PDB file with SEQRES, HELIX, SHEET and CRYST1 records, atoms N, CA, C and O in Angstrom:
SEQRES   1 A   51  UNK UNK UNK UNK UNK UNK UNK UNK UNK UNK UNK UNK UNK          
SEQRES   2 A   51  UNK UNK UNK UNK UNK UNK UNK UNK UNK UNK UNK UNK UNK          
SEQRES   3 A   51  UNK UNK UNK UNK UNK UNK UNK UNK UNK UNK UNK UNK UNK          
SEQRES   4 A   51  UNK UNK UNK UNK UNK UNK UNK UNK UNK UNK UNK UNK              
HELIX    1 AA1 UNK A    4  UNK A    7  1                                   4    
HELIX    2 AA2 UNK A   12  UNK A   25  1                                  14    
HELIX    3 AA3 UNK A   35  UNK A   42  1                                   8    
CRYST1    1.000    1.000    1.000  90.00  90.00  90.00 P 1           1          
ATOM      1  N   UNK A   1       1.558  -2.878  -0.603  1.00  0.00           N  
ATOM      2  CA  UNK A   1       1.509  -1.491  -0.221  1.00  0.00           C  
ATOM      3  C   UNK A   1       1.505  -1.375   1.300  1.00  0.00           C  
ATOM      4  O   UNK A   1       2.225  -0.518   1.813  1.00  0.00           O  
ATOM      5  N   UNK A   2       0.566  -2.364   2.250  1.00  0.00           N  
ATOM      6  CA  UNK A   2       0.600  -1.682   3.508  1.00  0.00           C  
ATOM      7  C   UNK A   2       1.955  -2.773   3.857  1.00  0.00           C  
ATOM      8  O   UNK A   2       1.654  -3.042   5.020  1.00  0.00           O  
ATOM      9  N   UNK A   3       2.502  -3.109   3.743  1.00  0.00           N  
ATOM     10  CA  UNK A   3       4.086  -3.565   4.199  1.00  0.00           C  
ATOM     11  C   UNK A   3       4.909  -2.290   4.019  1.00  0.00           C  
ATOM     12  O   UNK A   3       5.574  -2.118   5.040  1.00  0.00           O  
ATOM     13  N   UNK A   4       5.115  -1.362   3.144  1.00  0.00           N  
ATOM     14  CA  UNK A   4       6.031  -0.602   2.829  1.00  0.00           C  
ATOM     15  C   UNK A   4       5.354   0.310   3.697  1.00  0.00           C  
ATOM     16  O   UNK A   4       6.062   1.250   4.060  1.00  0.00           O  
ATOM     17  N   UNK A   5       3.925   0.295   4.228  1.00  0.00           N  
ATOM     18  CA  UNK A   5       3.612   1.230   4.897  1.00  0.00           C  
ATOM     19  C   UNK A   5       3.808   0.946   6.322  1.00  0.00           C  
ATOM     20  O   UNK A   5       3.657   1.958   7.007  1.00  0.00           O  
ATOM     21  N   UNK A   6       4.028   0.138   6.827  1.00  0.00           N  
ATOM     22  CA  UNK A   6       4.606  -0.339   7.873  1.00  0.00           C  
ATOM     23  C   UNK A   6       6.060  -0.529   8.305  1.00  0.00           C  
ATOM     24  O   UNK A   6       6.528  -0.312   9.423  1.00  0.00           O  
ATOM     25  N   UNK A   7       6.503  -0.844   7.535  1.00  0.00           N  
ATOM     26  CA  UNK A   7       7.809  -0.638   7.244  1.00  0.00           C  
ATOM     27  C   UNK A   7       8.332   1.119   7.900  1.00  0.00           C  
ATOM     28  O   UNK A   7       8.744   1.389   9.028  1.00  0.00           O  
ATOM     29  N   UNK A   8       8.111   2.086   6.687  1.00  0.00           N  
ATOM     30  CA  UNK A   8       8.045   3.032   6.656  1.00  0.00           C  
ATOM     31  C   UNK A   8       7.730   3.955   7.801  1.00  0.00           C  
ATOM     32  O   UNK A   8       8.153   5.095   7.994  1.00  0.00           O  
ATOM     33  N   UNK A   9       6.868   3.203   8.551  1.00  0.00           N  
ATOM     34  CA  UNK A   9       5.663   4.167   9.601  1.00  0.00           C  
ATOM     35  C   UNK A   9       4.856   5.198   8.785  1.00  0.00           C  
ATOM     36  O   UNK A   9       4.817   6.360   9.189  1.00  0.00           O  
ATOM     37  N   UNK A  10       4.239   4.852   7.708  1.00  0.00           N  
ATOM     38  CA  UNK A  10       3.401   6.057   6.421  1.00  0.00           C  
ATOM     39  C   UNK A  10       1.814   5.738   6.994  1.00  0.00           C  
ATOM     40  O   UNK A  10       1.441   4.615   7.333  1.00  0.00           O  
ATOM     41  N   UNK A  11       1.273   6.523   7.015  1.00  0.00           N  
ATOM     42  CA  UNK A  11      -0.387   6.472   6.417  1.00  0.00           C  
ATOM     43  C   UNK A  11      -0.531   5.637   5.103  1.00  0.00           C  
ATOM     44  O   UNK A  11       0.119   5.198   4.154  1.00  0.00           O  
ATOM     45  N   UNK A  12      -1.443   5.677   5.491  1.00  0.00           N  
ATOM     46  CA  UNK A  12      -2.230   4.995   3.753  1.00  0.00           C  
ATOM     47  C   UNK A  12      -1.586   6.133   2.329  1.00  0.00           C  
ATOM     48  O   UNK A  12      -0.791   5.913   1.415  1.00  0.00           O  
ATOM     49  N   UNK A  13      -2.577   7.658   2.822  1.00  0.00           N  
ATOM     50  CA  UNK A  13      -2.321   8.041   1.735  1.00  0.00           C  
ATOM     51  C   UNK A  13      -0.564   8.385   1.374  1.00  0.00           C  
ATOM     52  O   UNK A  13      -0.062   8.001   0.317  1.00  0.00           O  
ATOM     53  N   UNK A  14      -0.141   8.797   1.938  1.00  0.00           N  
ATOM     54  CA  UNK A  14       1.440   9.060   1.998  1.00  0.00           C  
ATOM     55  C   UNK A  14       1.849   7.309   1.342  1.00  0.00           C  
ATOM     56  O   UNK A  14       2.006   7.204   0.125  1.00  0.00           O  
ATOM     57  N   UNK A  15       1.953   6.389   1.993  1.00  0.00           N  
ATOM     58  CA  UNK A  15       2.473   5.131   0.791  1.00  0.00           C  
ATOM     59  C   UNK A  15       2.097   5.701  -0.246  1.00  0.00           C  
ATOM     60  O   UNK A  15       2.910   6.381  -0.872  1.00  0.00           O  
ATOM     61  N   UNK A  16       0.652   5.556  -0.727  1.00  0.00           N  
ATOM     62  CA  UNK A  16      -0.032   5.767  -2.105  1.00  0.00           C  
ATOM     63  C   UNK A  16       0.516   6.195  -2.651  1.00  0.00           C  
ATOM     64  O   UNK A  16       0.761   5.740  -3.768  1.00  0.00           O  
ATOM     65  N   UNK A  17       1.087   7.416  -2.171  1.00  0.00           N  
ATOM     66  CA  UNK A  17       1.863   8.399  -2.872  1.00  0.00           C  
ATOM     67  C   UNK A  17       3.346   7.891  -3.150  1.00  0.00           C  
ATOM     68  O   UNK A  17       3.701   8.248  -4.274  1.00  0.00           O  
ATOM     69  N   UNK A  18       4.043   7.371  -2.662  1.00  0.00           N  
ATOM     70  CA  UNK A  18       5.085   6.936  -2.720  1.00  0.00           C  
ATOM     71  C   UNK A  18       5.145   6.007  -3.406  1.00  0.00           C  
ATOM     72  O   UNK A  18       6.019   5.932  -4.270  1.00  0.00           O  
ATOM     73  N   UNK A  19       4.364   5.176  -3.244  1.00  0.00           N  
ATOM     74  CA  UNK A  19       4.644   3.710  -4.123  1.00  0.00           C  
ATOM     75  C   UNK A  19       3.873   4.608  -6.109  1.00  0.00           C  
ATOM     76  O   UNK A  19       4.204   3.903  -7.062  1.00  0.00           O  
ATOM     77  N   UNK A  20       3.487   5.202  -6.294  1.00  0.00           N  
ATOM     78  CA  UNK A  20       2.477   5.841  -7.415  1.00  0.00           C  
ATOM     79  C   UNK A  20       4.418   6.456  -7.734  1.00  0.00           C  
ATOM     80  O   UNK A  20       5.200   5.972  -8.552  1.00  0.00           O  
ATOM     81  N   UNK A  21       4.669   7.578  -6.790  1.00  0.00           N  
ATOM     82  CA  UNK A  21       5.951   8.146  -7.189  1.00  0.00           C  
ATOM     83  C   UNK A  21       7.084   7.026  -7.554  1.00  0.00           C  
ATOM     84  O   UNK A  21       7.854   7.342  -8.460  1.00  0.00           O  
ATOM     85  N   UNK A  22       7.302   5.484  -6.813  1.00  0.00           N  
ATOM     86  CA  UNK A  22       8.142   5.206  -7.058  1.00  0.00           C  
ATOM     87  C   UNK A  22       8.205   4.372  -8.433  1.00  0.00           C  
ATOM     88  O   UNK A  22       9.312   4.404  -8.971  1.00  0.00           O  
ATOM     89  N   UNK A  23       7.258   3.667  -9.063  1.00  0.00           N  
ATOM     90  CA  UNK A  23       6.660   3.401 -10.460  1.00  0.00           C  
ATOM     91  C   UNK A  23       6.861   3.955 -11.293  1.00  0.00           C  
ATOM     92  O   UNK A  23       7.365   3.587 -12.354  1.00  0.00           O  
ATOM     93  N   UNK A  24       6.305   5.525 -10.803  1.00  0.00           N  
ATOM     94  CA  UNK A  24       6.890   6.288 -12.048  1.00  0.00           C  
ATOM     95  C   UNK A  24       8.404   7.069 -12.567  1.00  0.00           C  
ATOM     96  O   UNK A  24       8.718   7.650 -13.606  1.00  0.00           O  
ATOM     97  N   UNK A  25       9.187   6.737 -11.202  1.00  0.00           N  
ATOM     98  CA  UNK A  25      10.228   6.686 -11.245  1.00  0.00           C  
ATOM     99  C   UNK A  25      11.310   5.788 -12.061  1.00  0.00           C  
ATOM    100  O   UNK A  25      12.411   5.947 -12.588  1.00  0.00           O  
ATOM    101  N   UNK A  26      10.309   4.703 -11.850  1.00  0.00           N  
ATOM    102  CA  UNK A  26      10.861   3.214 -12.525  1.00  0.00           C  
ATOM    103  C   UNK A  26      10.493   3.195 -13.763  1.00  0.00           C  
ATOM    104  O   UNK A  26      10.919   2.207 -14.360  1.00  0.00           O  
ATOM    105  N   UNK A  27      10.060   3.685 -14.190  1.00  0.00           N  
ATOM    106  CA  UNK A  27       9.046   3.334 -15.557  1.00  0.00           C  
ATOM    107  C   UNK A  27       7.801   2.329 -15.634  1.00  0.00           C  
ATOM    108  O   UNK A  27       7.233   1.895 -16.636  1.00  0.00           O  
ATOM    109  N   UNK A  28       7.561   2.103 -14.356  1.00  0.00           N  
ATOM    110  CA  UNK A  28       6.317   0.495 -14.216  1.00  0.00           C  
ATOM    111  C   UNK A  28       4.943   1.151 -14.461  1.00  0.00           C  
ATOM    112  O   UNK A  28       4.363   2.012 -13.801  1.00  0.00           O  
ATOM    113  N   UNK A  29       4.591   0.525 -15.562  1.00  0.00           N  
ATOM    114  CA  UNK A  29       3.170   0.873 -16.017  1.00  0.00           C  
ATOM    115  C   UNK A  29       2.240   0.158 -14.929  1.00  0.00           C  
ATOM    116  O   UNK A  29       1.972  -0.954 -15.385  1.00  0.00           O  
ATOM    117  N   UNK A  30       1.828   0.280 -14.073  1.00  0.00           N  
ATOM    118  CA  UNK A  30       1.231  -0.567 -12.391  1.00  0.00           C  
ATOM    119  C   UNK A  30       0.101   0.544 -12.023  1.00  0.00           C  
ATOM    120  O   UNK A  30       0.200   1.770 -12.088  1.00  0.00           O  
ATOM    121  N   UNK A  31      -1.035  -0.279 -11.607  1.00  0.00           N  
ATOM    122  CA  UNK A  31      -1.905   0.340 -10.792  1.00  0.00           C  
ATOM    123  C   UNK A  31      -1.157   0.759  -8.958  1.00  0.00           C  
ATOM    124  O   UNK A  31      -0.049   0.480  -8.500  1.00  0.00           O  
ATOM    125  N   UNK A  32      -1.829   1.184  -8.593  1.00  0.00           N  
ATOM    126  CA  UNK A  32      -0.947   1.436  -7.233  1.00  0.00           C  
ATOM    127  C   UNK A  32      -2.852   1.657  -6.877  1.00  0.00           C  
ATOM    128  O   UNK A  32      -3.446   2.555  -7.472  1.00  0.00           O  
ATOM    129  N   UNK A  33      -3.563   0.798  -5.942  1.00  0.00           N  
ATOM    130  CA  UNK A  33      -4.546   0.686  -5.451  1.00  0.00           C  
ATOM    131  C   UNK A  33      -4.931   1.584  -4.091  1.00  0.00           C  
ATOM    132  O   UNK A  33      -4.551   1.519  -2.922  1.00  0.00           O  
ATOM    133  N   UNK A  34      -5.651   2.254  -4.641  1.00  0.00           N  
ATOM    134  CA  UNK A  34      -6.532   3.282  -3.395  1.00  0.00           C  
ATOM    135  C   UNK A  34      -5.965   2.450  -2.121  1.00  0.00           C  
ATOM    136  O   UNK A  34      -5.636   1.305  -1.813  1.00  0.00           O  
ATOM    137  N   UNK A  35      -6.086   4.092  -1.437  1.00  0.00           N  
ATOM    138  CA  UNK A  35      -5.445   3.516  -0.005  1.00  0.00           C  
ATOM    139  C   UNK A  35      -6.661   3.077   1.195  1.00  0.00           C  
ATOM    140  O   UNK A  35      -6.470   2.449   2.236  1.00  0.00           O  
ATOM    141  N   UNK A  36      -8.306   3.788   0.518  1.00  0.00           N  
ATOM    142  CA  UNK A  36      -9.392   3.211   1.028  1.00  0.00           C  
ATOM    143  C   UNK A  36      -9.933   1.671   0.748  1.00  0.00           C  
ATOM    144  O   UNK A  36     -10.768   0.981   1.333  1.00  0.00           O  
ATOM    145  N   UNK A  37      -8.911   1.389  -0.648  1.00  0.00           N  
ATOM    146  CA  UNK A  37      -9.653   0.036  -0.928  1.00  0.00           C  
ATOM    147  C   UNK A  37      -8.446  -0.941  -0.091  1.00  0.00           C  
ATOM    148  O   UNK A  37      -8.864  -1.936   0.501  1.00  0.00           O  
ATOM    149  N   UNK A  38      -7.232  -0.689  -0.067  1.00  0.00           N  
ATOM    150  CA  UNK A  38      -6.080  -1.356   0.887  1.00  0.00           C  
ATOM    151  C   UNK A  38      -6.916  -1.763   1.967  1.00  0.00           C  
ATOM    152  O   UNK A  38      -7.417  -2.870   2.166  1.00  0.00           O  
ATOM    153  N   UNK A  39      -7.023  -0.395   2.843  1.00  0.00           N  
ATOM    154  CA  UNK A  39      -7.352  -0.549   4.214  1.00  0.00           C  
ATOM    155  C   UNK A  39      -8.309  -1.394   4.082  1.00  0.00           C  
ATOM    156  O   UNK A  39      -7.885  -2.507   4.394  1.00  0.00           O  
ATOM    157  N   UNK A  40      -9.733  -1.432   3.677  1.00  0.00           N  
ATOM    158  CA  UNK A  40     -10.787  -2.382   3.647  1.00  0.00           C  
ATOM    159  C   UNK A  40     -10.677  -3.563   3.300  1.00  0.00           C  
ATOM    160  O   UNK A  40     -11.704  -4.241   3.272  1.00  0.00           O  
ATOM    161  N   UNK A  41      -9.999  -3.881   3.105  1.00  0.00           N  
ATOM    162  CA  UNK A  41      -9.030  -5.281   2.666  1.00  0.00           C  
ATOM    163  C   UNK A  41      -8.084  -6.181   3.861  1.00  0.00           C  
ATOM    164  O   UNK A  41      -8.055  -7.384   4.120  1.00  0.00           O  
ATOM    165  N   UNK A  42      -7.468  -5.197   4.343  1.00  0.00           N  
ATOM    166  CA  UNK A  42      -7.095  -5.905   5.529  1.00  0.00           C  
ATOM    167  C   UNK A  42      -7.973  -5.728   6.302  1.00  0.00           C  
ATOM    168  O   UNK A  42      -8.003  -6.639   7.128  1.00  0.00           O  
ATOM    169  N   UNK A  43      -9.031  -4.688   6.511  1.00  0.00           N  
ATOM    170  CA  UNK A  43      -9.823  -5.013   7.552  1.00  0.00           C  
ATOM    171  C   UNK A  43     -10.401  -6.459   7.542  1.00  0.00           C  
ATOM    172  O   UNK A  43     -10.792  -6.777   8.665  1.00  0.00           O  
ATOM    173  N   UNK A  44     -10.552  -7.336   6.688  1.00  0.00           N  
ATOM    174  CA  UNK A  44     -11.105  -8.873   6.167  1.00  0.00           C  
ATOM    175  C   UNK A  44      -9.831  -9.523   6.454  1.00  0.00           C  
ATOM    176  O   UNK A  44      -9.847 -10.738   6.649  1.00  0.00           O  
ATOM    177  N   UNK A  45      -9.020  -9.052   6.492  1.00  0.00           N  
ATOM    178  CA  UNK A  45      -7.692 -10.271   6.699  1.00  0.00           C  
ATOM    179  C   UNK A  45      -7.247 -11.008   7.765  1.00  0.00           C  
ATOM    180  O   UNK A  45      -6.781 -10.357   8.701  1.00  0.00           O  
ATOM    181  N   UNK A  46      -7.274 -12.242   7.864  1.00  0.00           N  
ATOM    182  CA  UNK A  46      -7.511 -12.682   9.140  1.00  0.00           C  
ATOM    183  C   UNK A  46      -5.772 -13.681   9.090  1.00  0.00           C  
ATOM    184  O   UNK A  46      -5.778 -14.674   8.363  1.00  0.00           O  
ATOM    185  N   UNK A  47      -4.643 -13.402   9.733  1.00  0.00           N  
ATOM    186  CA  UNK A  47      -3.639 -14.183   9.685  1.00  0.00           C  
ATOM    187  C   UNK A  47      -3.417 -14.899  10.673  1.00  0.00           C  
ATOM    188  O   UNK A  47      -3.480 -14.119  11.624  1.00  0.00           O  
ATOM    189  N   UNK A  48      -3.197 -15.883  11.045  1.00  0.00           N  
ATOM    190  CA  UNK A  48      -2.736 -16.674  11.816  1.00  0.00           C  
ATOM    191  C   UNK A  48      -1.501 -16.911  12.493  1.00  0.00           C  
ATOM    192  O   UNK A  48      -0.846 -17.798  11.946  1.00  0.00           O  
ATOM    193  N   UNK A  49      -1.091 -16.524  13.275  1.00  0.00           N  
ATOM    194  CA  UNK A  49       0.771 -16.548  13.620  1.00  0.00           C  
ATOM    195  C   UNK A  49       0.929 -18.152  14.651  1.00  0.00           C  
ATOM    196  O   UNK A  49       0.291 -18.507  15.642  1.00  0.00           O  
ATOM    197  N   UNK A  50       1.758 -18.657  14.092  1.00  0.00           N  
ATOM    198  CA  UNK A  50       2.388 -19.933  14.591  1.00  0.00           C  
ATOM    199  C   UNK A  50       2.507 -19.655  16.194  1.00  0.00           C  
ATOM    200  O   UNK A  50       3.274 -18.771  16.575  1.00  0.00           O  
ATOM    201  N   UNK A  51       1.775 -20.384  17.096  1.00  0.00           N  
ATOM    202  CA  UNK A  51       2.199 -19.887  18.792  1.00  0.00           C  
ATOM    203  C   UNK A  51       2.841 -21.172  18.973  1.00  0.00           C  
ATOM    204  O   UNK A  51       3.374 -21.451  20.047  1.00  0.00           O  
TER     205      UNK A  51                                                      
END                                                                             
C-alpha cells in the first residue's frame, strides 16, 4: 500500500481508498489494511540502502 502511495503522491487515506476501490473492482476478496496501522508500521521499519 504505501508504494502505490508513493508512487502516486496519495496520503494514507486516499491509497486506502484506492487500493479498497481497486479490489473491488477486480473482484479480490483482500483486506486493504488501515492507513493508521500502515503508517505505524513503517514508522518501525528500518531499511538499509547499499552505499
Amino acid at each position: 500500500m504505501s508504494t502505490m502511495g508513493s508512487v502516486l503522491n496519495l496520503p494514507g487515506r486516499q491509497t486506502q481508498g484506492l487500493m479498497e476501490s481497486k479490489f473491488g473492482l477486480m473482484g479480490v476478496d483482500l483486506e486493504v489494511p488501515d492507513h493508521s496501522t500502515v503508517s505505524r508500521r513503517l514508522g518501525k521499519l528500518s531499511v538499509a540502502m547499499p552505499g
